Amino acid sequence: MYYSSGNYEAFARPVKPEGVEHKSAYLVGTGLAALSAACFLVRDAQMPGEHIHFFEKDPIPGGACDGFKYDGVGYVMRGGREMDNHFECMWDLFRSIPSIETEGESVLDEYYWLNKKDPNYSLCRATKNRGQDAHTENKFGLSDEGQQEIMKLFFTPDEDLGDKKITDFFDEKVFDTNFWMYWRTMFAFNNEQSALEMKLYLKRFIHHVGGLPDFTALRFTRYNQYESMILPMVKYLKDHGVQFHYNTKVMNVQFDISGNKKQAKRIDLLAEGKEDHIDLTENDYVFVTNGSNVENSTIGGQNKACAFNKEIQPGGSWDLWRKIAAQDSSFGHPDKFCSDPEKCNWMGVTVNTLDQKIIPYIKNITHRDPLSGKVVTGGIVTVEDSSWLLSWTINRQPQFRSQPKDQCLVWVYGLFTDRPGDYIKKQMRDCTGKEICEEWLYHLGVPTDQIEDMAANSANTVPTMMPFVSSYFMPRSAGDRPKVVPNGSVNFAFLGQFAETPRDTVFTTEYSIRTGMEAVYTLMNVDRGVPEVWGSTYDIRDLLDATVKLRDGKPVSQMKLGFKQKIAFKEGLKKIEGTDIEKLLKEYHVI
Ligand SMILES: Cc1cc2nc3c(=O)[nH]c(=O)nc-3n(C[C@H](O)[C@H](O)[C@H](O)COP(=O)(O)OP(=O)(O)OC[C@H]3O[C@@H](n4cnc5c(N)ncnc54)[C@H](O)[C@@H]3O)c2cc1C
């Protein structure tokens, strides 16, 4: 496997790897990582579809990428996916997956045209004082000292960031700014989480710094991601004969390890409650999604709070990874990520408006009609002064094909589930859907004497609790995540957010798809480049632009400098006078 960039390899079709027709693949999970691995097996490795088998513990595919209407409960979206134009592996794949909406279009066409015609941007990024615009005015509000804290992290080598927390680098000079409010609510970081992940994000998305305050950086799918991404992939795979085995738990994968040779030799299954196993040869390949941020997630209801289920059970992804990790030191350390759900849980909530009473309060904040079918909030609206740190978003409606045209689905999420609310004086995690809706309506500015009635009769609200949702960001160091293809592996790979691939960032759809592509290209010897992670962090233009944007447009020449630094700066300017460097610095308003 090798990386490439540019369009020479992007359009190349790899030759069929030798002997692939004698090989089979067994994939654990049907999340984005495993589905994309199978798509790459079919498209690029040209493995016969009938040789590819999924084992999925749940009755439906998709893993974290959900969107489902549960009978008697209502519509549920545990999350919504903010995405990027530089998800290179994702668009490499989705150009080949036919849309299930429009004949002749690919999923990429559908997404591209949608976001071209109706670009995403926000008209109100945050509110306070019960529905008033917080007027962040697209500013980051960072002092020179705050910027230096960010720069210090940006330039610290990865090796020095093992097990470090964000609080080891930032203090109130960053935490008390709009920058941090934008950042932690958009990406769901908490202050105690991984400094390494924070740094990788800064580098990975440096080209988007200017688009952070108003979300011009973002793009969204037409419907929820289950309908817009998972279903087209499943159809593509089924059309190629790929086999899906639902309600099938992989209890263990056993390995033969001798010297540096590691071979998966047996899969233990619990299929529809019955024990079974598969013996594996060198021609049987296993792709394991190790760890999942939606494991143990629970659904409440309009009048039901969610259970907060912290216990790890056999047949789930953490238990499986633990059993695998026990067999070799290169298979990672799952407990780094799954041992403390208090540090990585949050809740996603779906509010389904049933009549028109809540709509004016939404319009008042978003300055858009939520039922127009076009961009509404354009990313999240954060309630700055909410104890639960609520944010909410309304993507283009309808979010589900089956959704009635006059109803609106709102995704609300709260980062602090263990604190009492401002109107509902209970921890978020103990609240029913109706109570969470009341808290949200309070922050929308609905008069207090109408809140209860509206939450009861004008909406159906379904909360979900995800105990491990930001486990991706738990502090970690080298070796805690196994390599996608561990050294010495003969016939297996790890997939998803807890498999290690250089430079890309977790909590993204792209990361899962990238691991799928790298796993297949490595194990099947697909002779075509895997697209490199977008290289903006090596592009001086992006670096200069981000520097000035982080300073809210103020040139670097206006930084407070000591006497000696001022002299050095002036001398430096003289040296570049009349050169392309001076031109570039002026073009990006650095000087
Ligand atoms: C609330 C939320 C918001 C998000 N927001 C964004 C966003 O804004 N932008 C973005 O790019 N990404 C976002 N993501 C991340 C992205 O959706 C996920 O990282 C990605 O979908 C994970 O896919 P995966 O295949 O790696 O893992 P998963 O989807 O977790 O898949 C694991 C699969 O394995 C199955 N499984 C586990 N154990 C077993 C077993 N023992 N036997 C059989 N099957 C098993 C599970 O049931 C599941 O189907 C978000 C995710 C969530 C949950």
XYZ file of C-alpha atoms in Angstrom, residues 64-486:
423
model
C -22.786 4.760 14.358
C -24.326 6.130 11.160
C -27.941 5.815 12.122
C -31.303 7.346 11.319
C -34.320 5.232 12.129
C -37.992 5.496 13.007
C -38.819 3.180 15.899
C -42.445 2.097 16.206
C -44.090 3.713 19.203
C -40.993 5.818 19.957
C -40.400 8.079 16.957
C -37.580 9.308 14.758
C -34.073 8.867 16.130
C -30.811 10.343 14.889
C -28.083 9.817 17.458
C -25.953 12.272 15.534
C -25.533 14.238 12.327
C -22.363 14.210 10.295
C -20.522 17.404 9.487
C -18.363 16.623 6.478
C -15.624 18.108 4.366
C -14.697 18.417 0.700
C -11.303 16.906 1.506
C -12.464 13.545 2.745
C -10.317 12.054 0.006
C -10.989 8.339 0.495
C -14.679 8.933 0.989
C -15.184 10.780 -2.286
C -12.909 8.294 -4.053
C -15.421 5.661 -2.988
C -18.727 7.517 -3.305
C -18.052 8.480 -6.935
C -18.608 4.761 -7.628
C -21.649 4.132 -5.421
C -24.911 4.742 -7.304
C -27.356 7.117 -5.655
C -30.600 5.489 -4.577
C -32.390 8.802 -5.103
C -31.684 9.673 -8.723
C -31.011 7.203 -11.495
C -27.642 7.777 -13.148
C -26.153 9.833 -10.290
C -23.510 8.696 -7.841
C -23.697 9.468 -4.131
C -20.926 12.009 -4.785
C -22.936 13.707 -7.587
C -25.941 13.952 -5.310
C -23.934 15.474 -2.467
C -21.897 17.777 -4.726
C -24.867 19.300 -6.513
C -26.893 19.623 -3.341
C -24.141 21.538 -1.567
C -23.354 23.621 -4.669
C -26.946 24.747 -5.110
C -27.588 25.288 -1.426
C -24.281 26.025 0.311
C -24.025 25.696 4.038
C -23.506 28.666 6.330
C -24.899 29.789 9.620
C -26.704 33.031 10.366
C -26.545 32.580 14.129
C -23.724 30.516 15.649
C -24.687 30.965 19.310
C -27.407 32.291 21.581
C -27.585 33.429 25.200
C -30.206 34.932 27.499
C -32.971 32.663 26.240
C -32.879 32.958 22.471
C -30.908 36.176 21.995
C -28.133 36.109 19.399
C -24.817 35.914 21.287
C -23.303 38.034 18.506
C -20.046 36.199 18.225
C -19.664 38.138 14.941
C -17.434 35.420 13.477
C -14.685 36.410 15.911
C -12.365 34.010 17.740
C -11.483 36.496 20.465
C -8.025 35.057 21.105
C -5.344 37.201 22.724
C -1.750 37.002 21.496
C -1.022 34.757 24.503
C -3.964 32.463 23.657
C -2.749 32.196 20.067
C 0.694 31.271 21.339
C -0.755 28.424 23.402
C -2.349 27.085 20.225
C 0.868 27.520 18.236
C 2.838 25.694 20.901
C 0.554 22.670 20.653
C 0.573 22.885 16.856
C 4.361 22.548 16.771
C 4.774 19.912 19.495
C 5.842 16.551 18.001
C 3.283 13.756 18.307
C 5.739 11.667 20.341
C 5.702 14.320 23.077
C 1.919 14.297 23.331
C 1.394 10.734 24.565
C -1.316 10.631 27.254
C -1.300 14.434 27.519
C -4.549 16.320 28.010
C -5.694 19.527 26.351
C -5.515 21.176 29.787
C -1.760 20.515 29.736
C -1.506 23.069 26.914
C -4.430 25.449 27.172
C -5.717 27.549 30.058
C -8.400 30.207 30.326
C -6.619 32.244 27.634
C -7.985 29.690 25.184
C -10.851 28.115 27.154
C -12.628 31.432 27.807
C -12.787 32.465 24.165
C -15.196 32.077 21.277
C -12.533 29.910 19.662
C -12.975 27.245 22.298
C -16.757 27.523 22.304
C -16.785 26.995 18.520
C -14.245 24.219 18.682
C -15.462 22.047 21.537
C -19.101 22.205 20.494
C -18.400 21.579 16.826
C -16.065 18.636 17.403
C -17.311 17.514 20.863
C -14.000 17.757 22.663
C -13.847 18.085 26.415
C -10.987 19.902 28.097
C -9.575 16.771 29.723
C -9.311 14.852 26.473
C -6.349 14.141 24.228
C -3.937 16.969 23.398
C -2.608 14.785 20.579
C -6.043 14.535 18.977
C -6.510 18.300 19.376
C -3.212 18.918 17.612
C -4.020 16.469 14.819
C -7.350 18.255 14.275
C -5.662 21.655 14.094
C -3.316 20.355 11.434
C -5.860 18.284 9.523
C -8.409 21.092 9.238
C -6.095 24.098 9.090
C -7.646 25.048 5.727
C -11.003 25.412 7.470
C -10.048 27.781 10.259
C -11.656 30.708 8.442
C -14.858 28.702 7.985
C -15.183 27.603 11.617
C -17.192 30.525 13.001
C -19.953 30.422 10.381
C -19.629 26.812 9.147
C -18.941 27.684 5.528
C -16.429 24.842 5.988
C -19.176 22.219 6.221
C -21.264 20.106 3.919
C -24.132 17.738 4.668
C -25.943 14.835 3.038
C -29.531 15.119 1.782
C -31.100 12.885 4.427
C -29.768 11.388 7.631
C -26.589 9.415 6.992
C -28.268 6.027 7.296
C -30.456 6.829 4.319
C -27.943 8.892 2.335
C -24.762 6.873 2.896
C -25.387 3.455 4.440
C -28.343 2.340 2.304
C -26.643 3.095 -1.051
C -23.533 1.174 0.070
C -25.593 -1.799 1.222
C -27.489 -1.830 -2.082
C -24.259 -1.665 -4.088
C -22.833 -4.574 -2.094
C -25.993 -6.688 -2.279
C -26.136 -6.076 -6.022
C -22.658 -7.634 -6.140
C -23.765 -10.656 -4.159
C -22.178 -9.751 -0.806
C -23.604 -11.687 2.158
C -24.975 -9.945 5.262
C -25.435 -11.936 8.479
C -27.338 -9.876 11.052
C -27.960 -10.685 14.739
C -24.580 -12.391 14.609
C -22.095 -11.573 17.327
C -18.408 -12.221 16.839
C -17.368 -13.469 20.263
C -13.668 -13.867 19.509
C -11.093 -14.089 16.747
C -8.298 -16.507 17.546
C -4.811 -15.996 16.167
C -1.830 -18.209 15.527
C 1.227 -16.181 16.425
C 4.665 -17.594 15.782
C 7.661 -15.289 15.550
C 6.629 -12.335 13.458
C 3.915 -14.272 11.616
C 0.399 -13.562 12.809
C -2.510 -15.387 11.291
C -6.194 -15.275 12.183
C -7.218 -18.916 12.418
C -10.737 -19.042 13.816
C -13.791 -16.835 14.273
C -16.163 -17.691 17.142
C -19.725 -16.639 16.499
C -23.038 -16.422 18.266
C -25.423 -16.387 15.338
C -29.102 -15.811 16.222
C -28.222 -17.106 19.713
C -26.442 -20.253 18.478
C -22.711 -20.859 18.902
C -20.805 -21.422 15.684
C -17.296 -20.980 14.363
C -15.335 -20.603 11.147
C -11.867 -22.051 10.651
C -9.669 -19.799 8.565
C -6.908 -20.500 6.073
C -4.351 -18.047 4.670
C -6.862 -17.273 1.929
C -9.556 -16.217 4.418
C -9.197 -12.581 5.419
C -10.672 -11.040 8.565
C -11.426 -7.348 8.965
C -12.312 -6.420 12.534
C -13.928 -3.126 13.530
C -12.367 -2.870 16.976
C -14.191 -0.599 19.414
C -17.271 1.486 18.723
C -18.434 4.834 20.055
C -22.080 3.786 19.941
C -21.643 0.618 21.966
C -24.168 0.416 24.820
C -26.039 3.422 23.490
C -29.633 3.481 24.715
C -32.818 5.096 23.480
C -35.341 6.745 25.789
C -38.668 8.209 24.726
C -40.972 11.184 25.104
C -41.751 10.032 28.647
C -38.782 7.799 29.273
C -35.224 8.623 30.330
C -32.306 6.677 28.831
C -30.451 4.029 30.762
C -26.777 4.869 31.275
C -25.252 1.517 30.568
C -21.540 1.439 31.393
C -20.987 -2.333 31.647
C -19.075 -3.925 28.801
C -20.754 -7.115 27.611
C -19.516 -10.165 25.650
C -20.437 -9.991 21.987
C -19.810 -6.251 21.729
C -16.894 -4.433 20.177
C -14.990 -3.593 23.379
C -15.149 -7.123 24.736
C -14.074 -8.519 21.374
C -11.161 -6.093 21.172
C -10.122 -6.986 24.738
C -10.049 -10.674 23.822
C -8.053 -9.951 20.670
C -5.671 -7.552 22.447
C -4.907 -10.216 25.049
C -3.323 -12.312 22.278
C -0.563 -9.950 21.155
C 0.974 -6.677 22.334
C 0.601 -5.114 18.867
C -3.196 -5.409 19.018
C -3.642 -2.280 21.145
C -5.043 -1.316 24.539
C -8.845 -1.022 24.461
C -9.081 -0.028 28.108
C -7.420 3.276 27.312
C -10.663 4.178 25.548
C -13.464 2.239 27.201
C -12.729 2.196 30.912
C -14.221 5.542 31.936
C -17.552 6.429 30.289
C -17.984 9.347 32.719
C -15.266 11.082 30.705
C -16.604 10.392 27.242
C -20.411 10.222 27.311
C -22.858 12.700 25.875
C -26.438 12.660 24.659
C -27.992 13.164 21.233
C -31.680 14.022 21.149
C -34.193 14.119 18.292
C -37.018 16.636 18.607
C -39.842 16.075 16.150
C -42.112 19.120 15.904
C -45.739 18.054 15.475
C -47.443 21.374 14.764
C -46.417 24.947 13.952
C -46.101 26.338 17.492
C -42.314 25.914 17.941
C -41.448 27.020 14.383
C -41.535 30.840 14.982
C -39.001 30.514 17.818
C -36.705 28.593 15.494
C -37.135 31.174 12.712
C -36.384 33.956 15.133
C -32.929 32.503 15.787
C -32.000 30.940 12.467
C -33.506 33.684 10.246
C -34.602 30.911 7.912
C -37.747 28.866 7.357
C -37.036 25.393 8.780
C -39.562 23.791 6.424
C -38.169 25.323 3.199
C -36.144 22.187 2.346
C -32.959 24.262 2.282
C -30.155 24.935 4.762
C -31.651 26.005 8.106
C -29.226 26.411 11.011
C -26.240 25.723 8.733
C -24.445 23.779 11.473
C -25.024 23.860 15.203
C -26.418 26.728 17.237
C -24.769 26.638 20.659
C -26.593 27.852 23.732
C -23.620 29.576 25.319
C -25.153 29.898 28.775
C -26.658 26.420 29.008
C -25.545 24.269 31.946
C -25.776 21.161 29.785
C -23.905 23.041 27.023
C -26.723 22.392 24.575
C -26.247 22.827 20.854
C -28.891 22.144 18.231
C -29.062 21.843 14.511
C -31.682 21.594 11.818
C -30.454 20.176 8.553
C -32.363 20.399 5.312
C -35.854 18.983 5.866
C -37.120 16.370 5.513
C -34.308 14.406 7.181
C -36.151 11.135 6.552
C -37.887 10.122 3.359
C -40.930 9.108 5.399
C -41.123 12.370 7.364
C -44.344 14.407 7.012
C -43.724 17.653 5.091
C -45.051 19.931 7.843
C -42.873 18.429 10.593
C -39.336 19.385 11.456
C -36.627 17.173 12.972
C -34.178 18.935 15.226
C -31.001 17.346 16.545
C -30.111 18.609 20.006
C -27.048 17.525 21.908
C -25.660 18.184 25.350
C -22.039 17.761 26.350
C -22.542 17.888 30.128
C -25.029 15.185 31.009
C -24.207 15.179 34.736
C -25.250 18.753 35.534
C -28.697 20.073 36.478
C -30.402 22.061 33.722
C -31.308 25.747 33.891
C -35.077 25.193 33.686
C -35.331 21.482 34.417
C -33.300 21.108 37.574
C -32.194 17.551 36.841
C -29.143 15.999 35.285
C -29.660 15.699 31.549
C -29.012 11.948 31.707
C -31.993 11.506 34.077
C -34.457 13.420 31.906
C -37.201 12.144 29.644
C -37.460 13.399 26.082
C -40.196 15.796 27.124
C -38.049 17.295 29.890
C -35.093 17.788 27.555
C -37.411 19.449 25.071
C -38.593 21.780 27.855
C -35.011 22.786 28.625
C -34.382 23.434 24.916
C -37.591 25.465 24.542
C -36.561 27.506 27.574
C -33.312 28.396 25.828
C -35.194 29.194 22.601
C -37.035 31.876 24.563
C -40.490 30.257 24.719
C -42.498 31.962 27.532
C -42.291 29.792 30.635
C -46.057 29.388 30.909
C -46.143 27.728 27.455
C -43.079 25.480 27.721
C -44.696 22.445 29.310
C -47.640 22.404 26.941
C -45.455 22.765 23.859
C -43.055 20.004 24.959
C -46.016 17.726 25.686
C -48.197 18.411 22.653
C -46.203 20.163 19.941
C -43.216 17.810 19.880
C -42.156 14.222 20.319
C -38.653 14.056 21.734
C -36.434 10.988 21.876
C -33.158 11.110 23.825
C -30.235 8.759 23.308
C -27.364 8.221 25.731
C -24.002 7.266 24.252
C -21.641 6.232 27.077
C -18.593 5.952 24.803
C -19.359 8.576 22.189
C -16.138 10.585 22.511
C -13.974 7.633 23.539
C -12.094 8.381 20.280
C -10.635 11.439 22.034
C -9.483 9.787 25.252
C -5.816 10.564 26.009
C -3.639 7.936 24.374
C -0.129 7.238 23.266
C 1.654 5.266 20.554
C 0.601 1.624 20.443
C -2.774 2.082 22.146
C -4.442 1.643 18.767
C -3.287 -1.277 16.625
C -2.019 -0.526 13.126
C -4.608 -1.086 10.383
C -2.490 -4.018 9.292
C -0.221 -5.026 12.187
